[in-house]
PDB file of C-alpha atoms and ligand atoms in Angstrom:
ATOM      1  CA  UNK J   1      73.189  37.216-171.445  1.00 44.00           C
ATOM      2  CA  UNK J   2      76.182  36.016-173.776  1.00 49.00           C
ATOM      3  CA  UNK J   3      75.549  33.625-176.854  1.00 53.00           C
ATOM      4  CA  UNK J   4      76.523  30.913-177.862  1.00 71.00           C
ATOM      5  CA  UNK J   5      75.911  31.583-181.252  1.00 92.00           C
ATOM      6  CA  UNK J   6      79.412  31.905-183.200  1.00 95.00           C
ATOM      7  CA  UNK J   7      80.492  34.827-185.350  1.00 95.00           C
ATOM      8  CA  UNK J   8      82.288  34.545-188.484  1.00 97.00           C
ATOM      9  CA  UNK J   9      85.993  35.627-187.711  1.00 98.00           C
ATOM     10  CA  UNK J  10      87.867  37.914-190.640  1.00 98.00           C
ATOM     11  CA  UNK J  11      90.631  35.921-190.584  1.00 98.00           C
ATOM     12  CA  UNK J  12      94.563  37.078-192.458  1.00 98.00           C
ATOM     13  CA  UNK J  13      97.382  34.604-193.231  1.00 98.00           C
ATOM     14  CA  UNK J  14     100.978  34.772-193.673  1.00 98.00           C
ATOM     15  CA  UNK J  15     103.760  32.485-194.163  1.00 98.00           C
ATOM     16  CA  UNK J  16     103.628  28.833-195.864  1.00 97.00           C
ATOM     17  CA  UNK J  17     100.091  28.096-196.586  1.00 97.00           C
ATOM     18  CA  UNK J  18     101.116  24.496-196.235  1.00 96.00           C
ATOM     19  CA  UNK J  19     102.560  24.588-193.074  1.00 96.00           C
ATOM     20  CA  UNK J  20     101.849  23.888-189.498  1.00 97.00           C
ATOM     21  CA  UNK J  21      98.483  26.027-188.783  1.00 98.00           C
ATOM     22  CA  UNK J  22     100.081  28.522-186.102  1.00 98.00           C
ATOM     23  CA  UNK J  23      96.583  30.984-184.918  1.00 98.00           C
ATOM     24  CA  UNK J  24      97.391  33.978-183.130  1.00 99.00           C
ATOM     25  CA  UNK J  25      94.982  35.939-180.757  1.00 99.00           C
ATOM     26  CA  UNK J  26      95.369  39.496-180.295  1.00 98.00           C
ATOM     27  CA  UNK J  27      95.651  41.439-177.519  1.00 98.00           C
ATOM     28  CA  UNK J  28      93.385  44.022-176.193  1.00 98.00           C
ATOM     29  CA  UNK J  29      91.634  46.678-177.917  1.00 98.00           C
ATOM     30  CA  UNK J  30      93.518  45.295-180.804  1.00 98.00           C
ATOM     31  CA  UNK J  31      93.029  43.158-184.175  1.00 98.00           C
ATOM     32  CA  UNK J  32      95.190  41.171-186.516  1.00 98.00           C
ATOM     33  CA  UNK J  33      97.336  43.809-187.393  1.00 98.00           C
ATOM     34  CA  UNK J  34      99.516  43.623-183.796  1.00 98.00           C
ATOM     35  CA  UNK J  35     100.404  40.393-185.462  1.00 98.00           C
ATOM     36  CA  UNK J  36     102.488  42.266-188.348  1.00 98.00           C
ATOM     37  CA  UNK J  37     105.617  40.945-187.437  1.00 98.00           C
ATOM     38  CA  UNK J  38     104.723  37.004-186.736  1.00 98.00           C
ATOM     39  CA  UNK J  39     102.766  37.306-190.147  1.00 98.00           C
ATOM     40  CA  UNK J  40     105.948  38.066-192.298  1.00 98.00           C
ATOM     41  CA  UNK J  41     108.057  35.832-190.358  1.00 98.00           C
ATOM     42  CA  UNK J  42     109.563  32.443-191.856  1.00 95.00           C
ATOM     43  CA  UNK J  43     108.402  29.849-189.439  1.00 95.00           C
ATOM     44  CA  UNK J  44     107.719  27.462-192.357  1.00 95.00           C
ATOM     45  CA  UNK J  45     103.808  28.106-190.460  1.00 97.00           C
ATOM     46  CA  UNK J  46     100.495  28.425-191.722  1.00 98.00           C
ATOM     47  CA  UNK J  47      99.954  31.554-189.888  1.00 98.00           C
ATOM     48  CA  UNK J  48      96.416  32.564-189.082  1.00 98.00           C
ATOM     49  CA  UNK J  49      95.781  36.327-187.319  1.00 98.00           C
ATOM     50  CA  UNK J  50      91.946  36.134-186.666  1.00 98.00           C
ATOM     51  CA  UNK J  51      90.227  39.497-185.421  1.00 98.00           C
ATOM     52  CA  UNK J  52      88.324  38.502-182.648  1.00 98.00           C
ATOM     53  CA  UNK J  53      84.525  39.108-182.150  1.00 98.00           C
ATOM     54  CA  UNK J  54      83.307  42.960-182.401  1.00 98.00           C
ATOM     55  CA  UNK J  55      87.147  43.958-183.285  1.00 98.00           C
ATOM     56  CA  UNK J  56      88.824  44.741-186.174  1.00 98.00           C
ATOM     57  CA  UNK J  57      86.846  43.433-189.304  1.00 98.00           C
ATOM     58  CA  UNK J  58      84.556  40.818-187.389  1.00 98.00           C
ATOM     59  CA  UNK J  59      81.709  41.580-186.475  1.00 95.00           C
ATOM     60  CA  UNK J  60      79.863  42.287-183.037  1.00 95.00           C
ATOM     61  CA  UNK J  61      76.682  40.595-182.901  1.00 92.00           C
ATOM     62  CA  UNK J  62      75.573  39.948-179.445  1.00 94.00           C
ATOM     63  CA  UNK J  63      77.508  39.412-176.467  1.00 95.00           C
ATOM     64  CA  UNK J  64      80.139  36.899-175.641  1.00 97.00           C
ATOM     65  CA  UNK J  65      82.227  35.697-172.791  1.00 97.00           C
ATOM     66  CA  UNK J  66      85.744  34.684-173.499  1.00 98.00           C
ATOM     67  CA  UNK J  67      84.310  31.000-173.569  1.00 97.00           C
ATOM     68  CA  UNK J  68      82.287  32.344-176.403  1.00 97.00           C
ATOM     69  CA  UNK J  69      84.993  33.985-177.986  1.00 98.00           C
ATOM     70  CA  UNK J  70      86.573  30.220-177.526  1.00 98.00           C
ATOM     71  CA  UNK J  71      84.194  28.757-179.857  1.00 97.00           C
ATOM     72  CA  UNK J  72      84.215  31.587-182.857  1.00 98.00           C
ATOM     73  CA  UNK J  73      87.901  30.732-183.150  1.00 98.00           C
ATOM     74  CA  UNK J  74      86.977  27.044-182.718  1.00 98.00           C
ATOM     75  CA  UNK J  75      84.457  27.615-185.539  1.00 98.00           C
ATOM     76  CA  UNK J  76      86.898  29.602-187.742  1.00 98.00           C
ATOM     77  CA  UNK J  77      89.143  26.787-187.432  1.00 98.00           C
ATOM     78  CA  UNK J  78      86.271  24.440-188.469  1.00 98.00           C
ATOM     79  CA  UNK J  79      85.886  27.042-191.444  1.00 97.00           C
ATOM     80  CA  UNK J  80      89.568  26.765-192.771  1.00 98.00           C
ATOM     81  CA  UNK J  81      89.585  22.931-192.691  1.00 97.00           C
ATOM     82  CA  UNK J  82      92.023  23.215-190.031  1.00 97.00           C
ATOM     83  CA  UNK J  83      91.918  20.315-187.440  1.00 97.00           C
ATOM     84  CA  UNK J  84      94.603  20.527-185.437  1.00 98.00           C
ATOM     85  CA  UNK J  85      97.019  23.463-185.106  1.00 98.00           C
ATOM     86  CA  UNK J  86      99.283  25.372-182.271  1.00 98.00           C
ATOM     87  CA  UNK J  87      97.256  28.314-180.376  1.00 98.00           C
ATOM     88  CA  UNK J  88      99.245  31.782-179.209  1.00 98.00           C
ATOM     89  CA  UNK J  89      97.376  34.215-177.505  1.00 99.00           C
ATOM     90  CA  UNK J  90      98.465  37.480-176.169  1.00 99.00           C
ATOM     91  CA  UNK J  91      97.475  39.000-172.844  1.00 98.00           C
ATOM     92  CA  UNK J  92      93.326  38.694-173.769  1.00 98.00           C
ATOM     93  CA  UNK J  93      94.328  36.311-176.561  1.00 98.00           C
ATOM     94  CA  UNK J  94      95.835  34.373-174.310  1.00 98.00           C
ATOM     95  CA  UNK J  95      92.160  34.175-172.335  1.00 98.00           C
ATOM     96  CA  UNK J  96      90.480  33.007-175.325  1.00 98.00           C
ATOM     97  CA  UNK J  97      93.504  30.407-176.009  1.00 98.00           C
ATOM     98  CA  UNK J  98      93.272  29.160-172.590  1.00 98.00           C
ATOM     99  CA  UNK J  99      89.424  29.002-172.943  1.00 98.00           C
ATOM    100  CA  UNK J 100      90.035  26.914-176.327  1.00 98.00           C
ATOM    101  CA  UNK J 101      92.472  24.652-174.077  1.00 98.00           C
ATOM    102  CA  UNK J 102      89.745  23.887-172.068  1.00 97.00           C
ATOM    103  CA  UNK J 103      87.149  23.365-174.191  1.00 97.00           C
ATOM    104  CA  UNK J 104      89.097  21.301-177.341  1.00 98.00           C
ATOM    105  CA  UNK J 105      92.350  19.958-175.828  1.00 98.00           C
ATOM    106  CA  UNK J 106      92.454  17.585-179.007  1.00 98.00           C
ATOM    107  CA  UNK J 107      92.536  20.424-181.193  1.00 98.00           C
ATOM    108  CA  UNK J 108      95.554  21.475-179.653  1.00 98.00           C
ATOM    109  CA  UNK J 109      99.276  20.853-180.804  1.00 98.00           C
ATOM    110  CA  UNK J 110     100.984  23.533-179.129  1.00 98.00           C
ATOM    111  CA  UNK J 111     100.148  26.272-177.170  1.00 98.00           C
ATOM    112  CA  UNK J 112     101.860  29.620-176.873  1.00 98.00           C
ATOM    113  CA  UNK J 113     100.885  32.173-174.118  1.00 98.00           C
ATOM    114  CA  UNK J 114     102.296  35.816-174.185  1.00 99.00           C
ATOM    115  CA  UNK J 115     102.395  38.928-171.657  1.00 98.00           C
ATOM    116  CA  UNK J 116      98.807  37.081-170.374  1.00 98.00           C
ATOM    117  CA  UNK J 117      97.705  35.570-166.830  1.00 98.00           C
ATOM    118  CA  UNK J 118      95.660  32.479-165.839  1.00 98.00           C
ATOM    119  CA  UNK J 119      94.279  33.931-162.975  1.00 97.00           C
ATOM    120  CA  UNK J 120      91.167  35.659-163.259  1.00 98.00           C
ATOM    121  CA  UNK J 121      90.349  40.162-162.322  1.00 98.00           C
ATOM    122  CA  UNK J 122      90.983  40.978-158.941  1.00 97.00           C
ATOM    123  CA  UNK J 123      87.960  43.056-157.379  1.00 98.00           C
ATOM    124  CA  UNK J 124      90.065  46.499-157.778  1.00 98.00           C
ATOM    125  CA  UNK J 125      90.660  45.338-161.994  1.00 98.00           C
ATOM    126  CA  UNK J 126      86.574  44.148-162.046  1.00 98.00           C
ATOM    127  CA  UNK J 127      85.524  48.209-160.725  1.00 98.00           C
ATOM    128  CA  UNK J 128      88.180  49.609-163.318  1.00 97.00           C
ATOM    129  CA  UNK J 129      86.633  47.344-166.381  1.00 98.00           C
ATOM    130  CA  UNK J 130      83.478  48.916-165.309  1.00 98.00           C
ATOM    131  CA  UNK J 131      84.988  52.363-165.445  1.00 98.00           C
ATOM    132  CA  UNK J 132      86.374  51.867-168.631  1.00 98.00           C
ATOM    133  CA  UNK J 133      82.979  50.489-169.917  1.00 98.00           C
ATOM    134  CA  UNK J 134      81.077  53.844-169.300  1.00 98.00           C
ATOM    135  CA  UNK J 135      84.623  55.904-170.309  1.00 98.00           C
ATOM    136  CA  UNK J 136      84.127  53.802-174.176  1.00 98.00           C
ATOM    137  CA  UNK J 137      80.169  54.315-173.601  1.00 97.00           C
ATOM    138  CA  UNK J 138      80.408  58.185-173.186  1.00 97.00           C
ATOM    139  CA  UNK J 139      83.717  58.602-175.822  1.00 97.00           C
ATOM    140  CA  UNK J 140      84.241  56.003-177.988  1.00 97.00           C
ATOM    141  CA  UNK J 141      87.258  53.995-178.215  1.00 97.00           C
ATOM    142  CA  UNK J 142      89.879  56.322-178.726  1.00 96.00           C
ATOM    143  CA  UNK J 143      89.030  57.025-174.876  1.00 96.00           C
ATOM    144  CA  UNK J 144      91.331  53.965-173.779  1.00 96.00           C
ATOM    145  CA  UNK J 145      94.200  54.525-175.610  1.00 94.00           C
ATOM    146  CA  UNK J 146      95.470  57.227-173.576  1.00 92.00           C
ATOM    147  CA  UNK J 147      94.826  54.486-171.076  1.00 96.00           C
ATOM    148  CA  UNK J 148      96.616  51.623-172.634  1.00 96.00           C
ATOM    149  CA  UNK J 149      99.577  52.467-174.887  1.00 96.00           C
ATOM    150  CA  UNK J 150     102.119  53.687-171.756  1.00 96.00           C
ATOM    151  CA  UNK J 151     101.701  49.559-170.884  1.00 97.00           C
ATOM    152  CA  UNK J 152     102.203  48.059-174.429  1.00 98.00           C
ATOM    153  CA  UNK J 153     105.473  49.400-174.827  1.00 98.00           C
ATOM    154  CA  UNK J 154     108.682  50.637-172.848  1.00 98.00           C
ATOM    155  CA  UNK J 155     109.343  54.441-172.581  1.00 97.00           C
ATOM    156  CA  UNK J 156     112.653  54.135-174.689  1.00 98.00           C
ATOM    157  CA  UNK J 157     110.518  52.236-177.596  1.00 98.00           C
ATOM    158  CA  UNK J 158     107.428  54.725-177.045  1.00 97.00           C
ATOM    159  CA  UNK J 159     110.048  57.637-177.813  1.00 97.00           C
ATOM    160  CA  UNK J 160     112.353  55.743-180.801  1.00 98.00           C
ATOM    161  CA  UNK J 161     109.326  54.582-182.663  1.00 97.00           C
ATOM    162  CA  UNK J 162     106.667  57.222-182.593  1.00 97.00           C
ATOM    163  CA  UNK J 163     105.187  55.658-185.472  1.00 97.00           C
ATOM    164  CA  UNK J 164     104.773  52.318-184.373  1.00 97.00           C
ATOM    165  CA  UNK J 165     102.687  53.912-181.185  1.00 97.00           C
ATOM    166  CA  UNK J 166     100.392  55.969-183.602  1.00 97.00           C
ATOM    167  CA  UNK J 167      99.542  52.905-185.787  1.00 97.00           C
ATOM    168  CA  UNK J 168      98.882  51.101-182.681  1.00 98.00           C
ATOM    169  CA  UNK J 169      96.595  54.192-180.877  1.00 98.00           C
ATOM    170  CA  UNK J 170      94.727  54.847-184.210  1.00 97.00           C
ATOM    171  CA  UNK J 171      93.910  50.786-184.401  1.00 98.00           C
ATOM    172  CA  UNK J 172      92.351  51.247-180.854  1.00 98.00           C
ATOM    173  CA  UNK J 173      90.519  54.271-181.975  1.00 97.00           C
ATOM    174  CA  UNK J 174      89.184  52.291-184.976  1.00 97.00           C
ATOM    175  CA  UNK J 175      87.744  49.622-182.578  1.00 98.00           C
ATOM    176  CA  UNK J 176      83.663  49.232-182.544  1.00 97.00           C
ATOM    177  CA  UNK J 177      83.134  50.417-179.048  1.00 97.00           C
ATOM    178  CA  UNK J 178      80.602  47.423-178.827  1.00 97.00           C
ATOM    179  CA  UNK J 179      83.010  45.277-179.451  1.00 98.00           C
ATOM    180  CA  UNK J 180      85.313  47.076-176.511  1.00 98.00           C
ATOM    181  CA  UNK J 181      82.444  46.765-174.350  1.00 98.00           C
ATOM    182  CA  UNK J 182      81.987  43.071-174.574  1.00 98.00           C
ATOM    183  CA  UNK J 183      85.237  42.467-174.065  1.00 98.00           C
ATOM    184  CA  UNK J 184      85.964  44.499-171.269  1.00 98.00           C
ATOM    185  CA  UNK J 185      82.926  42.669-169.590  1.00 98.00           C
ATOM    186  CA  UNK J 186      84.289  39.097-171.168  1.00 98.00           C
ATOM    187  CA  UNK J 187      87.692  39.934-169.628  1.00 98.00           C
ATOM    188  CA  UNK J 188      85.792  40.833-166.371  1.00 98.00           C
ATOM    189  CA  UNK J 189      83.410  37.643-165.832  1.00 98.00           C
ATOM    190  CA  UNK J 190      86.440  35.368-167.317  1.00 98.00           C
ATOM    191  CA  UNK J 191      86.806  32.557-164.722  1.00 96.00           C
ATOM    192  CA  UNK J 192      90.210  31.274-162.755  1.00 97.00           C
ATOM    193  CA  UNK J 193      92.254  29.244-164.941  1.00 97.00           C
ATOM    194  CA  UNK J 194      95.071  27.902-163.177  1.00 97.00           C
ATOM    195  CA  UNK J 195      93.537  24.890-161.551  1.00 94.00           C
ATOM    196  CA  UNK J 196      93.329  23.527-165.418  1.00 96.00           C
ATOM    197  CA  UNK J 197      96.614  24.536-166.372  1.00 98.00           C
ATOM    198  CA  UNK J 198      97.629  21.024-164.847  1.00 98.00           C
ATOM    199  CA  UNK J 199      95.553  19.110-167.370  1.00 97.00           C
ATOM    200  CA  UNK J 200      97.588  21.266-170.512  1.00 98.00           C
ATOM    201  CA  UNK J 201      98.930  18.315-172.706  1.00 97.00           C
ATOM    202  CA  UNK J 202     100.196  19.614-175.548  1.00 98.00           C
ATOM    203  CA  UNK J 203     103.682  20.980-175.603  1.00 98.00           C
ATOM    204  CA  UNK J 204     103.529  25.188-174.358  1.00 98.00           C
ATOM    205  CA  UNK J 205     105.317  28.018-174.587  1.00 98.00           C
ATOM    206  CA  UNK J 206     105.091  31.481-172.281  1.00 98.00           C
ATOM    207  CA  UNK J 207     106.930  34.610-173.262  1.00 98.00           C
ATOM    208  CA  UNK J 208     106.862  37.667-171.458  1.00 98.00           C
ATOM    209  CA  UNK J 209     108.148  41.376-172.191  1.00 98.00           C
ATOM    210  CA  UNK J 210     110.554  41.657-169.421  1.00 98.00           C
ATOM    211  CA  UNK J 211     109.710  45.292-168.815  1.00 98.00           C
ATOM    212  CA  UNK J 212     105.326  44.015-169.001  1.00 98.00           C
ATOM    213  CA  UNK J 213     104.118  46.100-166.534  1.00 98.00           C
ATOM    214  CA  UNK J 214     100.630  44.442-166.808  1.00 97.00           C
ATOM    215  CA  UNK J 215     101.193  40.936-166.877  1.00 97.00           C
ATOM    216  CA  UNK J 216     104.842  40.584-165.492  1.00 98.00           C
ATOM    217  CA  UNK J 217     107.424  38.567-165.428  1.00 98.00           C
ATOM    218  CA  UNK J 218     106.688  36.956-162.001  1.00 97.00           C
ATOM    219  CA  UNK J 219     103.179  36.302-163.096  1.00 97.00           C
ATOM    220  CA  UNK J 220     104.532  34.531-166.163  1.00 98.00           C
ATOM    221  CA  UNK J 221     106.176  32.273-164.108  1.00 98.00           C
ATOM    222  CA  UNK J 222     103.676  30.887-162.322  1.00 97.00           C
ATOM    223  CA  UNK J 223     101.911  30.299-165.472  1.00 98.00           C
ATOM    224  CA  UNK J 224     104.691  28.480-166.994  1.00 98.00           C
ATOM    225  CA  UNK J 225     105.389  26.360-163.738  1.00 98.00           C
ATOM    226  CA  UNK J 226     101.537  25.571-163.585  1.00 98.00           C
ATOM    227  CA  UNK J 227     101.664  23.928-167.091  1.00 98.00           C
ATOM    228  CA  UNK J 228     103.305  20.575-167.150  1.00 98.00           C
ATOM    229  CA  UNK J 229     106.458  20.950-169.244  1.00 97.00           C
ATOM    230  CA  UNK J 230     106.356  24.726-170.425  1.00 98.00           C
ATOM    231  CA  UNK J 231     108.916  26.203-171.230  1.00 98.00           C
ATOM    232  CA  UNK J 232     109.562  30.273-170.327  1.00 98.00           C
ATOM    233  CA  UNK J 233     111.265  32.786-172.024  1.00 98.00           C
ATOM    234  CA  UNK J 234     111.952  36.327-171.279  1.00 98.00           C
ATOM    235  CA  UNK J 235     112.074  39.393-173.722  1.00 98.00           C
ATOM    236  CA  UNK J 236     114.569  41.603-173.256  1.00 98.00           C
ATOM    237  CA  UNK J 237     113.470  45.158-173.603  1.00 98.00           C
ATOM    238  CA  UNK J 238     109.909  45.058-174.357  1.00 98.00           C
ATOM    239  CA  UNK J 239     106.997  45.821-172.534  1.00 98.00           C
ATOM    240  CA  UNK J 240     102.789  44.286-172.872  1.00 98.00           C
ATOM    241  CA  UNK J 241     103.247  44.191-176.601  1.00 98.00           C
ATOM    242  CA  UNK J 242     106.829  42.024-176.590  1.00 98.00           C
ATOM    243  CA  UNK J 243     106.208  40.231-180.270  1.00 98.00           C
ATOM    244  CA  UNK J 244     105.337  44.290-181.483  1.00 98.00           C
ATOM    245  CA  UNK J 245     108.473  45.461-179.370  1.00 98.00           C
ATOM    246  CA  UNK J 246     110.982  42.995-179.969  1.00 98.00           C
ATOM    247  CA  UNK J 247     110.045  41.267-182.773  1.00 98.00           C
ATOM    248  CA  UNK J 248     113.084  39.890-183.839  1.00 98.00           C
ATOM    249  CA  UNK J 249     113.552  38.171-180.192  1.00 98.00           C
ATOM    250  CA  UNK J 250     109.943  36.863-179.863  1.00 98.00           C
ATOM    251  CA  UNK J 251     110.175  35.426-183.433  1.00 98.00           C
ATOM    252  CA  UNK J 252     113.293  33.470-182.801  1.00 98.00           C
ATOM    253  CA  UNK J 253     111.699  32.083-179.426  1.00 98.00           C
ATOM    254  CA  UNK J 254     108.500  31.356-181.258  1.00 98.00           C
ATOM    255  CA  UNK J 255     110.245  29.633-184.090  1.00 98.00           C
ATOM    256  CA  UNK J 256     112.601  27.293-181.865  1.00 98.00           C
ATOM    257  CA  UNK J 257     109.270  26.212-180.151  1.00 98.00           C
ATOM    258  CA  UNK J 258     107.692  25.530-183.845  1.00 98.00           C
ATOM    259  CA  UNK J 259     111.064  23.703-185.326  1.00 96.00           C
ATOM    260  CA  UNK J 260     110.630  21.521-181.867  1.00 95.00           C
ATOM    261  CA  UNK J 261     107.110  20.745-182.834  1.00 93.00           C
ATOM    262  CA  UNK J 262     108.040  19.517-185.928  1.00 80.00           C
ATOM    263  CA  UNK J 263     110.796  17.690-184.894  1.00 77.00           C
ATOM    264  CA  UNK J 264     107.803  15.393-183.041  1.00 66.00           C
ATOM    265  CA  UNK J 265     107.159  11.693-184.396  1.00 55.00           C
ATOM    266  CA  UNK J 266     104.100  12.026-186.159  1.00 52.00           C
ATOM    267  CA  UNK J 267     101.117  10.573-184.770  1.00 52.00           C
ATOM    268  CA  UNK J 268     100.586   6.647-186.702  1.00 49.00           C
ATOM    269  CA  UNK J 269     103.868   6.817-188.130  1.00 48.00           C
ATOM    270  CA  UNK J 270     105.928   8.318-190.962  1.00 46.00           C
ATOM    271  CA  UNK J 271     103.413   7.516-193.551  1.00 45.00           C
ATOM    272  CA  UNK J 272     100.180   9.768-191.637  1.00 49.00           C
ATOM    273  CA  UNK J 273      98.725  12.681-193.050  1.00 54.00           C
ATOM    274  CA  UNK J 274      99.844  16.145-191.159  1.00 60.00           C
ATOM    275  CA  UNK J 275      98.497  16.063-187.853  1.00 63.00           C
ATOM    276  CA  UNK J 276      96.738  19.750-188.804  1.00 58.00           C
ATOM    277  CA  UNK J 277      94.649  18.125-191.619  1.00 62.00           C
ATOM    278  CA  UNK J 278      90.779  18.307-190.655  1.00 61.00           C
ATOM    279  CA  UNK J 279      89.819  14.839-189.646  1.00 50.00           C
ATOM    280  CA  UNK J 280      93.665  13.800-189.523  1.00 40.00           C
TER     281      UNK J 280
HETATM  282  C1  MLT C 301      95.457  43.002-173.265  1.00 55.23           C
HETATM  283  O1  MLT C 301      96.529  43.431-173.679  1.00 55.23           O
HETATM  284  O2  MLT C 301      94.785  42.197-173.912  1.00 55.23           O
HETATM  285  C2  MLT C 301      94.952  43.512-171.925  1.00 55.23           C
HETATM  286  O3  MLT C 301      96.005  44.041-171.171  1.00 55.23           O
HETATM  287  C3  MLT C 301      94.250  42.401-171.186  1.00 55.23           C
HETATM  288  C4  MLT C 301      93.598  42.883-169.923  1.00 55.23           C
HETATM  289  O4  MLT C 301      93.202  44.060-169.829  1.00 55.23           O
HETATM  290  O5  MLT C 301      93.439  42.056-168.994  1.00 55.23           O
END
């Protein structure tokens, strides 16, 4: 049965501490650290790089579906006296952010979806989370990685940047395999999300690794076209992980969305507080 009891994200920031709040959600069996690149980038953002329930340094406490996973980041928000502030997700990050959409729209003043889907497992996907539950069960985490890594990145970036793939492969290995197993059963049970994706207000973003061979590009599309007024852009050579891969492309796409945010009147004129301020 999941709770609905929150869990006290570990939270890291980078960037202007003043700045627009930008919170990124990691991908699968991953933590804040796949953020590296977006956290020592000069967005003139506040940026946040939770790890998400049972991963990285937050705890597992009992189990959660992504809607619970919704309200810990909801709650860490809460926590940093952050009221309003722009969402990314990727790939299971961009579950929970599309969970958060849903349940806190108002909280919301951009939202950026990477290398993730709105639609929910297929039956074949539901068997293999299952499979991979008893594989992490039986071996531990390290199990997946073999599973994983030839997704996150492209076969040209997997052989120039050996390094890059063992810091990724020992962060999976370093994942609490409770924490693995809720999610893969979170990412299982998630529901359907595209008939919401109409009601998406705030301004979005979707980026996708060109070369993602597990959310691709075609997929991306339909989740851009689904949200009123997204905008889509495509990363050149990169893979599942594009803001790991290509950092320097992702950043530049994430940043014109940010400067475009900012370039918004702010809500009850000049002379309002930022928009991000709790109870602004
Ligand atoms: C991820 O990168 O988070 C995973 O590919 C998500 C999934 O397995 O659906």
């Amino acid at each position: 049965m999941a709770s609905r009891r929150t869990v006290p994200l570990a939270s890291f920031e980078g960037g202007d501490p003043d700045g627009v709040p930008l919170m990124l959600l990691h991908g699968f069996p991953l933590d804040h650290t796949s953020w590296a690149p977006q956290l020592a980038a000069d967005f003139g953002a506040r940026v946040i790089a939770p790890d998400l329930r049972g991963f990285g340094a937050s705890p597992f406490t009992e189990a959660a579906s992504i809607e619970g996973m919704a309200e810990d980041v909801l709650a860490l928000a809460d926590r940093l006296g952050v009221g309003r502030f722009v969402l990314g997700g990727l790939s299971m990050g961009g579950y929970v952010a599309l969970a958060v959409a849903r349940r806190a729209p108002e909280r919301l003043l951009g939202l950026v979806l990477a290398d993730t889907r709105a639609e929910a497992d297929a039956e074949e996907t539901r068997r293999k989370r299952d499979e991979h539950v008893a594989l992490v069960q039986a071996q531990g985490s390290q199990a997946l990685a073999d599973l994983v890594v030839p997704g996150f990145f492209t076969e040209a970036y997997r052989a120039a940047e050996p390094r890059e793939v063992r810091a990724v492969r020992t962060t999976i290995a370093g994942q609490s395999p409770q924490g693995v197993v809720n999610a893969l059963r979170a990412m299982r049970d998630r529901p359907d999300a595209t008939q919401g994706l109409g009601s998406i207000a705030c301004p979005s973003l979707v980026l996708v690794g060109e070369q993602d061979p597990l959310t691709p590009p075609q997929l991306a599309e339909r989740l851009a076209e689904g949200i009123p007024g997204a905008r889509l852009v495509v990363i050149p050579g990169a893979a599942h992980l594009s803001n790991l891969e290509q950092p320097e492309a992702f950043n530049e796409a994430l940043g014109v969305f940010l400067r475009g945010l900012s370039r918004a009147p702010p809500e009850g004129g000049a002379e309002a507080r930022p928009a991000w301020r709790q109870g602004g």
